[in-house]
CSV table of C-alpha atoms in Angstrom, one decimal:
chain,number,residue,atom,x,y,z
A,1174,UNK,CA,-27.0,-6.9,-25.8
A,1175,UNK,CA,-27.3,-3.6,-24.4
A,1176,UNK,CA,-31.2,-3.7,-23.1
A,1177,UNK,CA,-30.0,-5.0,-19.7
A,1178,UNK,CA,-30.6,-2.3,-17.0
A,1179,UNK,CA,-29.3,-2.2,-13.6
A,1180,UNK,CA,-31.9,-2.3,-11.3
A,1181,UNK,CA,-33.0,0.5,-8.8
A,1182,UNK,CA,-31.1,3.2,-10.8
A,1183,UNK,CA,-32.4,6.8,-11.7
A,1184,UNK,CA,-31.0,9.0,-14.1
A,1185,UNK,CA,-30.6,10.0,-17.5
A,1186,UNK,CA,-31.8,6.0,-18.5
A,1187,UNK,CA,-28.4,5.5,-20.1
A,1188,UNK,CA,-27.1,2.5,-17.8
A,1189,UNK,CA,-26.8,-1.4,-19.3
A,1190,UNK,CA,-25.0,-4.0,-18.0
A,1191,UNK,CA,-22.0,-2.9,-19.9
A,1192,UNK,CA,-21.5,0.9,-18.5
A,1193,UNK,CA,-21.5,-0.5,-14.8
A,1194,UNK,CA,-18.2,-1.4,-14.9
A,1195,UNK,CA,-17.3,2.3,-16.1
A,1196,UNK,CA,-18.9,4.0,-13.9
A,1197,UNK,CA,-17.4,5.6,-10.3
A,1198,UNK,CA,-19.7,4.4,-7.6
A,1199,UNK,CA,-19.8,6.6,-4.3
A,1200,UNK,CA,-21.7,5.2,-1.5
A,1201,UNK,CA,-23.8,7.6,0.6
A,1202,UNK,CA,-25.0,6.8,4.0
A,1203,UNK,CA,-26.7,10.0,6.4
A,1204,UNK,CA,-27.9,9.2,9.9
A,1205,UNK,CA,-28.5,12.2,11.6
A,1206,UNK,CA,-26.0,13.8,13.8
A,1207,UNK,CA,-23.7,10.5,13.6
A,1208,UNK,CA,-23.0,9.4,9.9
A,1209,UNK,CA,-23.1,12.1,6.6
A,1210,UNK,CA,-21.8,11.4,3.5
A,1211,UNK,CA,-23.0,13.3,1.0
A,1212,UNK,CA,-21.7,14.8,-3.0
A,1213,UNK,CA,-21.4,18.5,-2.4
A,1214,UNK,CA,-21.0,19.1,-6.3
A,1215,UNK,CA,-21.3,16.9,-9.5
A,1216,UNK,CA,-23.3,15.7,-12.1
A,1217,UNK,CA,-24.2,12.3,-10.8
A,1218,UNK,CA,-25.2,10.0,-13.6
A,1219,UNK,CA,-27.5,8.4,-11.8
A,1220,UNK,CA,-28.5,6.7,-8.0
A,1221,UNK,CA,-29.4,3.2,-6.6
A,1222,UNK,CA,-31.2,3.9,-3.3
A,1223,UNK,CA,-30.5,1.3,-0.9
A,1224,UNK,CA,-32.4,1.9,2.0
A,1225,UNK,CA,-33.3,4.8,4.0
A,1226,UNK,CA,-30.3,6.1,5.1
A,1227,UNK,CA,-28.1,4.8,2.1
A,1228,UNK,CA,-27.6,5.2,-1.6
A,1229,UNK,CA,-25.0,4.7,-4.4
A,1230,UNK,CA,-24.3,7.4,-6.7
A,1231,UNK,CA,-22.6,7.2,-10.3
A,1232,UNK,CA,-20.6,8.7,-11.9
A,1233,UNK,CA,-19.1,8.6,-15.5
A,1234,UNK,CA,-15.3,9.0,-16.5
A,1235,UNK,CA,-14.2,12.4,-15.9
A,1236,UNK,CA,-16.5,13.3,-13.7
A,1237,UNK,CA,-15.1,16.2,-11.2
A,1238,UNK,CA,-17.5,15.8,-7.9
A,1239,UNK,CA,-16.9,17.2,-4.2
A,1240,UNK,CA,-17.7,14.2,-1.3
A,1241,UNK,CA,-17.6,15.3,2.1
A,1242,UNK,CA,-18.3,12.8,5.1
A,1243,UNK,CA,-18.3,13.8,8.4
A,1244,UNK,CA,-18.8,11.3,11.3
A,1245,UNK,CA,-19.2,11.2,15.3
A,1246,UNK,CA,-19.9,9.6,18.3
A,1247,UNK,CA,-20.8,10.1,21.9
A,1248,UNK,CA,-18.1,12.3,22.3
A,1249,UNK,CA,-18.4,14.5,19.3
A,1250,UNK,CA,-17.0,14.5,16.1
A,1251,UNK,CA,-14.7,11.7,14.7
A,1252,UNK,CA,-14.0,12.4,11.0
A,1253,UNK,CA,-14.7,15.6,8.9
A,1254,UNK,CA,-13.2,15.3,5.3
A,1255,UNK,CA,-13.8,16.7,1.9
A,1256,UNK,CA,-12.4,15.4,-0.9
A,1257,UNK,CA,-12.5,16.5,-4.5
A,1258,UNK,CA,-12.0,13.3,-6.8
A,1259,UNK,CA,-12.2,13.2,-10.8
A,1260,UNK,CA,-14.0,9.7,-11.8
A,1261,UNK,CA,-11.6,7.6,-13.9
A,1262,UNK,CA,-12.1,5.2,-17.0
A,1263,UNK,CA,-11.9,2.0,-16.8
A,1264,UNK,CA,-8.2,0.4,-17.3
A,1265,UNK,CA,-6.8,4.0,-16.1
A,1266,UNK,CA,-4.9,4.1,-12.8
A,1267,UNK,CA,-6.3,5.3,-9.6
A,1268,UNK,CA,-6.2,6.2,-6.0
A,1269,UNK,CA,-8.4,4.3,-3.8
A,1270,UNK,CA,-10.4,6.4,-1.4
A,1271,UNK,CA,-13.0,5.1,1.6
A,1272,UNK,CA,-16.3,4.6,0.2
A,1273,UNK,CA,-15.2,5.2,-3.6
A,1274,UNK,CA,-15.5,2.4,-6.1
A,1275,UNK,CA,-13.1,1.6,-7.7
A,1276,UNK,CA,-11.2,5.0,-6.8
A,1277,UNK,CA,-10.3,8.2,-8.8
A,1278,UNK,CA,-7.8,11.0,-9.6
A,1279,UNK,CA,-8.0,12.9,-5.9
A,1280,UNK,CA,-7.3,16.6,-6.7
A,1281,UNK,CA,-8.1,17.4,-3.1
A,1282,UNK,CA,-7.8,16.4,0.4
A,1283,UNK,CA,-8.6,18.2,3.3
A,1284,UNK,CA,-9.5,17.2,6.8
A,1285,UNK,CA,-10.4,18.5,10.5
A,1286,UNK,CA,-13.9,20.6,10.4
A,1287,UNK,CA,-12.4,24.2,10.2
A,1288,UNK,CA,-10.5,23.2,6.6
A,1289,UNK,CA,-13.5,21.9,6.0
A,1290,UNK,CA,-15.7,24.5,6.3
A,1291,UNK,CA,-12.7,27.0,4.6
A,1292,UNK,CA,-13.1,24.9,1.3
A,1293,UNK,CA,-16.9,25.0,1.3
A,1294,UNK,CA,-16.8,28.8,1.9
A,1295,UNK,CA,-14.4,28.6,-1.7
A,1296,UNK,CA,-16.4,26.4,-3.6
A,1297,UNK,CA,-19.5,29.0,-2.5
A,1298,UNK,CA,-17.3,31.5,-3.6
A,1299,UNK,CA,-16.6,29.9,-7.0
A,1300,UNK,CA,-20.7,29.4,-7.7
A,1301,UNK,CA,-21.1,32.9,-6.7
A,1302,UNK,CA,-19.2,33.6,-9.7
A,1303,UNK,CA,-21.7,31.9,-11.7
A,1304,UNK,CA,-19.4,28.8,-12.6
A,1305,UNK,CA,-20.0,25.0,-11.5
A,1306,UNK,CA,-17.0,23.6,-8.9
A,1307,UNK,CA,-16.9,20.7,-11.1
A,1308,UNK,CA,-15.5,23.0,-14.2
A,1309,UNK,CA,-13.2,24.2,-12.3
A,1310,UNK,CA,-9.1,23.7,-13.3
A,1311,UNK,CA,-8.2,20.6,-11.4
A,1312,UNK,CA,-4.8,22.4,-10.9
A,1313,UNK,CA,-7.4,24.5,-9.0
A,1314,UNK,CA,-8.2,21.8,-6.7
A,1315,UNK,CA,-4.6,20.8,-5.6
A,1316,UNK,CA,-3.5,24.5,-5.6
A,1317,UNK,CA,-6.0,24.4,-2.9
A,1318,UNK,CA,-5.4,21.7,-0.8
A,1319,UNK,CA,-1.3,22.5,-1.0
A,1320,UNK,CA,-1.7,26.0,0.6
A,1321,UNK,CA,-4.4,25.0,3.2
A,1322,UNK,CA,-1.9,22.4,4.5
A,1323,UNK,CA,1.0,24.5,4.8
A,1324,UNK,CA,-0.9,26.8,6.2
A,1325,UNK,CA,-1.8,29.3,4.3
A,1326,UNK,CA,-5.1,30.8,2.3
A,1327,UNK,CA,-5.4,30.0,-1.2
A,1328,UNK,CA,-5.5,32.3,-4.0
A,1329,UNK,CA,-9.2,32.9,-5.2
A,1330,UNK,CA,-10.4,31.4,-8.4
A,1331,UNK,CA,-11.7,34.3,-10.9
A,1332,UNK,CA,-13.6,34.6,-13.9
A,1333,UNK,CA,-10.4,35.2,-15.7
A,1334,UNK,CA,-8.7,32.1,-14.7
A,1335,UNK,CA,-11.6,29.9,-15.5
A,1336,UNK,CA,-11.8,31.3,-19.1
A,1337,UNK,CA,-8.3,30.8,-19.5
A,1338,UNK,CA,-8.5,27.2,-18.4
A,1339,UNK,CA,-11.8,26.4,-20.6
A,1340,UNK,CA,-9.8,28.0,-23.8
A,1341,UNK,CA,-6.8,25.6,-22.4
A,1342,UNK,CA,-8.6,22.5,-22.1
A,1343,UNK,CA,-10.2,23.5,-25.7
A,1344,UNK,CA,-6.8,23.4,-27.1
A,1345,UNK,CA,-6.1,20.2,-25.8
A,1346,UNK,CA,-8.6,18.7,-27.3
């Protein structure tokens, strides 16, 4: 009994009421200039639009995808955060992160607005070279993250060190 489909949902029309369950949800929410969520890379599986300013994306188990939210009030900004979280199958153990159902594997977590705006400038830097963040080694990611919190800039990602983590992950396989 496959034929049931969640409603609402765009995408690639594989969802049934037995893939919803194994699926990452990530609830978006932008009102301008006080709440923005939003996926700054990954291939979403598909999107349940809530209302005007909110929508849940999916995405499936092994998923690498970028969220950033940034929030503020009155008095300017409250939160500015990117984290970059691998979706999880189901039974598989998890970190729990805001706004992330059920959770996933976080490779990164940055926060405070000028981190922020360092590890967009590297995931720019990464599609300059032609490959998509969310192929990236997720070594990568928490190479990353370590360096910027103690401090420091982290190494660039190059062409080389993506083939030789694609010919890696082949090996693995």
């Amino acid at each position: 009994m496959t034929g049931f489909v969640i409603p609402d949902v765009t995408g690639d029309g594989r969802f049934d009421a037995h893939s919803r369950g194994a699926l990452t949800r990530v609830e978006l929410t932008w009102v301008e200039k006080r709440i923005e969520f939003w996926i700054r890379f990954g291939q979403e599986a598909g999107t349940q639009i809530l209302d005007r300013s909110r929508r849940i994306v999916f995405f499936r188990p092994g998923t690498v995808f970028g969220f950033v939210r940034w929030t503020a009030n009155d008095y300017g900004t409250v939160v500015s955060r990117i984290d970059i979280v691998r979706a999880i199958a189901a039974g598989n153990s998890y970190q729990t992160l805001p706004f992330v159902r059920p959770g996933g594997e976080i490779l990164l977590k940055i926060e405070g607005w000028p981190k922020v705006e360092e590890v967009l400038r590297h995931i720019d830097a990464i599609e300059g070279l032609g490959i998509d963040p969310a192929d990236v080694d997720p070594d990568h990611w928490r190479h990353v993250g370590h360096w910027m919190k103690a401090g420091e800039a982290p190494r660039p990602y190059t062409a080389e060190r993506h083939a030789a983590w694609l010919r890696r992950r082949e090996i693995g396989k």
